[in-house]
Steps between C-alpha positions, in 0.01 A plus 500: 500500500148549344309280750430770777216403731356791703344276759632619849450170664767251405543137602784616732455839668727712729235520762514123549850561658449845667198696617496875550633596845325784693736797540757363247698775326333617187828591335801293400840596375709217365874468393657237291844521645591258784780730604255789518245298693765392749597853556133605542457230774823613687409865481122518554476195725148412357251248640427178299128478467461221246672306226444426133595137436587292193690181443825696445507722810301679766498882477425703826253788481633781719304785663655830596385851592691786325387869533154392596470251211394150587668300211583134434822408326551184303790380276380468134579193298684532174304418187136565422348171597657479854453873564134508413425183692666629819307833470178322447541365852619835634177656357296222670638619831336837442749712309342748266804706382833362376829682414751267346874618490784337314769540246455486122698470184528827291421523134583875511870582552406843638368334817767526769604205711249490799292770347121465594263402233119491542330275252183648337417199283639150431546273209336170584774259383423241779235239545345574832312814431302311220311308775383833652398702196425454135795492273665846410844614422531741792343598827479859617571549872245693698560868451401595849741249647785610276422868607511402862852349498627770254389770754728340758799482267448866406467610866824319591674667199638196337579465130253260338340401170169366406412259211417169361664181624536161325399210723629162399530153647817420321813666666735334257290544179531881481657484149634806321216500250244470781668783687484717189143412447393591852697826476314579173174436699603766755633274782782663715544221739463119526371309803341165589188580696342839437241416236381193682474677829317797353238280332450271798453807724231643263332156505496502879411873524821585686710814460836431351821700414857402432831678543812386316857592574723470189739205482662358188480657161383286206432779256847548350703282251697357807313373809605702812446319827543812714347445842303182411582232764745745661251722680662653806284536800585865541317579159228240548420598863376843375210313326353391839387850622410589141276194471330560829434863410350389172284244687367780713418703198327201344288445806403870505393466130301194584317685785432779268343268243269354776396846603419593142298176462291596814429840363 
């Protein structure tokens, strides 16, 4: 955890497997749910433009155009190491902006089932991020990226919350004492990827934002599974256009950053 090496060039690098493709979409929106990805493919009829491969499976990279936005869509892997490794390769293709969309556990019982939460910071209770930045207890997500996706949610008029998430590798080691500790540290949700993705994207100079939709509740005396592992496609499908609109907002933010740097 304390052995971070800032050297950009590793023994194994993403560009050994993929090189930037001219004209490749600069923005990616990603969903964890296989059910949601299947619905996306059936509804949007996207083009397959590449794949991300590992020994477990081959994940298609889709490309589609929605309201003038050229965007790639890829299914995210669960867990920080797998998720980060896949997106290292997606970035190598030429992506500069990533919106990650998935469910989370709730530590605050005021969060309604399926309510949207925008993480603003993340507790680094996973191992992957420590290979991309020096040790610290938390990472703050880029304020401009958070504001970009928040503007979309506000415009749509959806109920949402913002706050700190607790990112952990160990789904089955979220003990009551750990939950209470994270709540005392200000966390309102728990997930498995956010802190690692935020740190990696900072290391790679890529814009990153995440949108959660609330699932199970771990914050009360009794565990409440709510919609966890029971997500209905009717509710989940609403996240596709929301994610794409957020990707468009992130791209706009990215372009404004570049203009500011020129001036």
